[in-house]
Amino acid sequence: MDPIIREIYDAILAGHNKVVEAKVPAALSAGLAPQQILEEGMIAAMAEVGRLFEQGEYFVPEMLIAARAMQAGLALLKPSLKAGNVLSAGRVAIGSVQGDLHDIGKNLVAMMLEGAGFEVLDLGTNVSPAKFVAAVKEKGAGIVALSALLTTTMSGMKTTIDALVQAGVRGRIKVMVGGAPITETFARQIGADGYAPDASRAVALARSLLAV
Ligand code: B12
């Protein structure tokens, strides 16, 4: 691993915001690709945080400070991840489903979609089905993107899709889903139009959903 990327990785694990804030720009100035910094330094660190949590070595406070360090790094990486796209490729309403407070992955997907020229309405975390429906009816979203990180909140995706059907708008929009516990099979079972395992494939998915 590149030494600067290693420092970013270690700083996220330790929750050292200041180090992350110093090293992300340093990595960019050293000519490292934003995608590499993101994947090897930042996403890999969060995966390790998850592993340590599972093993009982990290607890919620450690997860939280690591997440804050990750968010600090992401904010600095954001301008480099966005390509200078100006035309709107479509309007996407994105949010973490009801009961779910995880937003790092959702934010990354939102960022990459923006970078690819989509207009993104970020509804935040713990988003009720009614809020997604309102984003379609009142804001004209053509894609609804649902994120869930907990096995206990996955069912909120189905509830949201049901609410879109109930509201009579399901036919004119596409629904895409993602998050660590989500699979292609689950997406199909709940009647979503597509699933992507990461942010860059989410962009390809959004494009293909609007192309058909
Ligand atoms: C950071 C973190 C937290 C932080 C969240 C901070 C924040 N602002 O997001 C805090 C501390 C708040 C937290 C709380 C909890 N957490 Co937590 N958390 C994590 C951790 C370590 C990392 C998640 C993360 O950010 N990953 C990095 C991002 C980049 O990856 P990602 O989210 O998967 O997103 C990518 C893809 O999934 C995809 N994607 C994501 N969304 C979408 C949407 C669409 C439409 C598409 C197409 C793609 C897509 O693209 C993204 C980018 O590539 C995970 C462990 C893990 N390995 O996932 C546990 C984890 C998700 N948490 C877990 C748990 C148990 C909890 C708590 C219940 C703990 C507790 N006892 O309180 C609470 C629940 C709070 C709630 N109601 O939501 C468990 C879930 C277990 C389960 N099977 O349900 C995990 C798996 C940890 C573990 N190994 O046990 N957590």
Tab-separated table of N, CA, C and O in Angstrom, residues 95 97 100 145-158 161 175-198 205:
chain	number	residue	atom	x	y	z
A	95	GLY	N	-31.906	8.114	-0.157
A	95	GLY	CA	-31.962	8.213	1.297
A	95	GLY	C	-31.719	6.867	1.947
A	95	GLY	O	-31.828	5.824	1.302
A	97	VAL	N	-33.114	4.197	4.451
A	97	VAL	CA	-34.517	3.902	4.786
A	97	VAL	C	-34.812	4.089	6.273
A	97	VAL	O	-33.899	4.180	7.094
A	100	ASP	N	-32.723	3.527	9.704
A	100	ASP	CA	-31.301	3.366	9.408
A	100	ASP	C	-30.567	4.702	9.438
A	100	ASP	O	-30.934	5.628	8.726
A	145	ALA	N	-33.507	5.962	-4.909
A	145	ALA	CA	-32.375	5.119	-4.522
A	145	ALA	C	-32.404	4.906	-3.015
A	145	ALA	O	-32.361	5.860	-2.241
A	146	LEU	N	-32.519	3.634	-2.614
A	146	LEU	CA	-32.682	3.293	-1.201
A	146	LEU	C	-31.438	2.613	-0.662
A	146	LEU	O	-30.916	1.683	-1.269
A	147	SER	N	-30.991	3.072	0.513
A	147	SER	CA	-29.824	2.478	1.151
A	147	SER	C	-30.213	1.874	2.495
A	147	SER	O	-30.986	2.469	3.246
A	148	ALA	N	-29.677	0.685	2.798
A	148	ALA	CA	-29.887	0.069	4.117
A	148	ALA	C	-28.642	-0.705	4.504
A	148	ALA	O	-28.065	-1.421	3.687
A	149	LEU	N	-28.204	-0.536	5.745
A	149	LEU	CA	-26.990	-1.214	6.227
A	149	LEU	C	-27.292	-2.269	7.278
A	149	LEU	O	-26.415	-3.016	7.683
A	150	LEU	N	-28.532	-2.287	7.733
A	150	LEU	CA	-28.887	-3.213	8.808
A	150	LEU	C	-29.854	-4.266	8.284
A	150	LEU	O	-30.750	-3.934	7.493
A	151	THR	N	-29.694	-5.504	8.741
A	151	THR	CA	-30.643	-6.530	8.322
A	151	THR	C	-32.049	-6.164	8.832
A	151	THR	O	-33.044	-6.503	8.201
A	152	THR	N	-32.093	-5.424	9.941
A	152	THR	CA	-33.401	-5.057	10.503
A	152	THR	C	-34.087	-3.918	9.735
A	152	THR	O	-35.275	-3.707	9.909
A	153	THR	N	-33.356	-3.177	8.924
A	153	THR	CA	-34.004	-2.083	8.184
A	153	THR	C	-34.223	-2.421	6.700
A	153	THR	O	-34.866	-1.653	5.980
A	154	MET	N	-33.680	-3.577	6.281
A	154	MET	CA	-33.851	-3.977	4.872
A	154	MET	C	-35.322	-4.001	4.457
A	154	MET	O	-35.672	-3.638	3.340
A	155	SER	N	-36.170	-4.414	5.404
A	155	SER	CA	-37.602	-4.514	5.083
A	155	SER	C	-38.204	-3.140	4.772
A	155	SER	O	-39.235	-3.047	4.108
A	156	GLY	N	-37.544	-2.083	5.239
A	156	GLY	CA	-38.005	-0.722	4.939
A	156	GLY	C	-37.965	-0.423	3.445
A	156	GLY	O	-38.672	0.464	2.956
A	157	MET	N	-37.153	-1.166	2.717
A	157	MET	CA	-37.096	-0.969	1.261
A	157	MET	C	-38.405	-1.437	0.628
A	157	MET	O	-38.980	-0.771	-0.222
A	158	LYS	N	-38.858	-2.599	1.077
A	158	LYS	CA	-40.107	-3.162	0.559
A	158	LYS	C	-41.268	-2.239	0.947
A	158	LYS	O	-42.142	-1.946	0.121
A	161	ILE	N	-41.251	0.675	-1.359
A	161	ILE	CA	-41.753	0.328	-2.698
A	161	ILE	C	-43.279	0.180	-2.649
A	161	ILE	O	-43.991	0.684	-3.522
A	175	VAL	N	-36.635	2.128	-9.186
A	175	VAL	CA	-36.142	2.024	-7.813
A	175	VAL	C	-34.852	1.228	-7.815
A	175	VAL	O	-34.792	0.120	-8.361
A	176	MET	N	-33.789	1.814	-7.243
A	176	MET	CA	-32.552	1.050	-7.092
A	176	MET	C	-32.186	0.945	-5.613
A	176	MET	O	-32.481	1.847	-4.825
A	177	VAL	N	-31.605	-0.183	-5.265
A	177	VAL	CA	-31.308	-0.431	-3.845
A	177	VAL	C	-29.853	-0.856	-3.667
A	177	VAL	O	-29.218	-1.357	-4.589
A	178	GLY	N	-29.341	-0.623	-2.439
A	178	GLY	CA	-27.977	-1.044	-2.134
A	178	GLY	C	-27.680	-0.902	-0.657
A	178	GLY	O	-28.512	-0.418	0.109
A	179	GLY	N	-26.483	-1.337	-0.282
A	179	GLY	CA	-26.084	-1.355	1.122
A	179	GLY	C	-25.518	-2.726	1.428
A	179	GLY	O	-25.866	-3.692	0.750
A	180	ALA	N	-24.659	-2.801	2.449
A	180	ALA	CA	-23.916	-4.034	2.704
A	180	ALA	C	-24.764	-5.328	2.747
A	180	ALA	O	-24.346	-6.331	2.174
A	181	PRO	N	-25.941	-5.347	3.382
A	181	PRO	CA	-26.645	-6.640	3.444
A	181	PRO	C	-27.514	-6.942	2.214
A	181	PRO	O	-28.112	-8.016	2.131
A	182	ILE	N	-27.569	-6.011	1.270
A	182	ILE	CA	-28.481	-6.168	0.129
A	182	ILE	C	-27.847	-7.024	-0.967
A	182	ILE	O	-26.647	-6.914	-1.230
A	183	THR	N	-28.657	-7.857	-1.592
A	183	THR	CA	-28.179	-8.683	-2.699
A	183	THR	C	-29.119	-8.498	-3.893
A	183	THR	O	-30.234	-8.004	-3.739
A	184	GLU	N	-28.618	-8.972	-5.014
A	184	GLU	CA	-29.416	-8.958	-6.249
A	184	GLU	C	-30.735	-9.709	-6.038
A	184	GLU	O	-31.798	-9.258	-6.443
A	185	THR	N	-30.647	-10.865	-5.391
A	185	THR	CA	-31.825	-11.693	-5.158
A	185	THR	C	-32.854	-10.955	-4.305
A	185	THR	O	-34.043	-10.932	-4.608
A	186	PHE	N	-32.346	-10.311	-3.231
A	186	PHE	CA	-33.257	-9.559	-2.361
A	186	PHE	C	-33.932	-8.444	-3.155
A	186	PHE	O	-35.136	-8.216	-3.035
A	187	ALA	N	-33.131	-7.751	-3.975
A	187	ALA	CA	-33.669	-6.644	-4.771
A	187	ALA	C	-34.821	-7.142	-5.652
A	187	ALA	O	-35.867	-6.497	-5.750
A	188	ARG	N	-34.608	-8.292	-6.270
A	188	ARG	CA	-35.645	-8.846	-7.146
A	188	ARG	C	-36.886	-9.229	-6.341
A	188	ARG	O	-38.002	-8.926	-6.732
A	189	GLN	N	-36.635	-9.856	-5.173
A	189	GLN	CA	-37.760	-10.288	-4.316
A	189	GLN	C	-38.676	-9.137	-3.923
A	189	GLN	O	-39.889	-9.300	-3.850
A	190	ILE	N	-38.097	-7.977	-3.636
A	190	ILE	CA	-38.939	-6.867	-3.145
A	190	ILE	C	-39.465	-6.006	-4.298
A	190	ILE	O	-40.136	-5.013	-4.077
A	191	GLY	N	-39.106	-6.372	-5.534
A	191	GLY	CA	-39.639	-5.645	-6.684
A	191	GLY	C	-38.887	-4.374	-7.039
A	191	GLY	O	-39.453	-3.462	-7.643
A	192	ALA	N	-37.597	-4.315	-6.664
A	192	ALA	CA	-36.788	-3.158	-7.078
A	192	ALA	C	-36.382	-3.357	-8.544
A	192	ALA	O	-36.406	-4.473	-9.054
A	193	ASP	N	-35.979	-2.257	-9.208
A	193	ASP	CA	-35.558	-2.385	-10.611
A	193	ASP	C	-34.086	-2.727	-10.733
A	193	ASP	O	-33.641	-3.167	-11.795
A	194	GLY	N	-33.316	-2.484	-9.675
A	194	GLY	CA	-31.902	-2.802	-9.783
A	194	GLY	C	-31.176	-2.700	-8.461
A	194	GLY	O	-31.635	-2.050	-7.517
A	195	TYR	N	-30.017	-3.376	-8.425
A	195	TYR	CA	-29.150	-3.376	-7.243
A	195	TYR	C	-27.730	-3.133	-7.719
A	195	TYR	O	-27.341	-3.605	-8.799
A	196	ALA	N	-26.959	-2.381	-6.940
A	196	ALA	CA	-25.529	-2.257	-7.243
A	196	ALA	C	-24.741	-2.394	-5.950
A	196	ALA	O	-25.169	-1.908	-4.903
A	197	PRO	N	-23.595	-3.060	-6.010
A	197	PRO	CA	-22.816	-3.314	-4.798
A	197	PRO	C	-21.938	-2.136	-4.362
A	197	PRO	O	-21.453	-2.125	-3.230
A	198	ASP	N	-21.693	-1.190	-5.242
A	198	ASP	CA	-20.860	-0.050	-4.841
A	198	ASP	C	-21.242	1.194	-5.631
A	198	ASP	O	-22.071	1.135	-6.545
A	205	LEU	N	-25.680	1.642	-13.099
A	205	LEU	CA	-27.048	1.145	-12.951
A	205	LEU	C	-28.062	2.260	-13.220
A	205	LEU	O	-29.022	2.063	-13.971
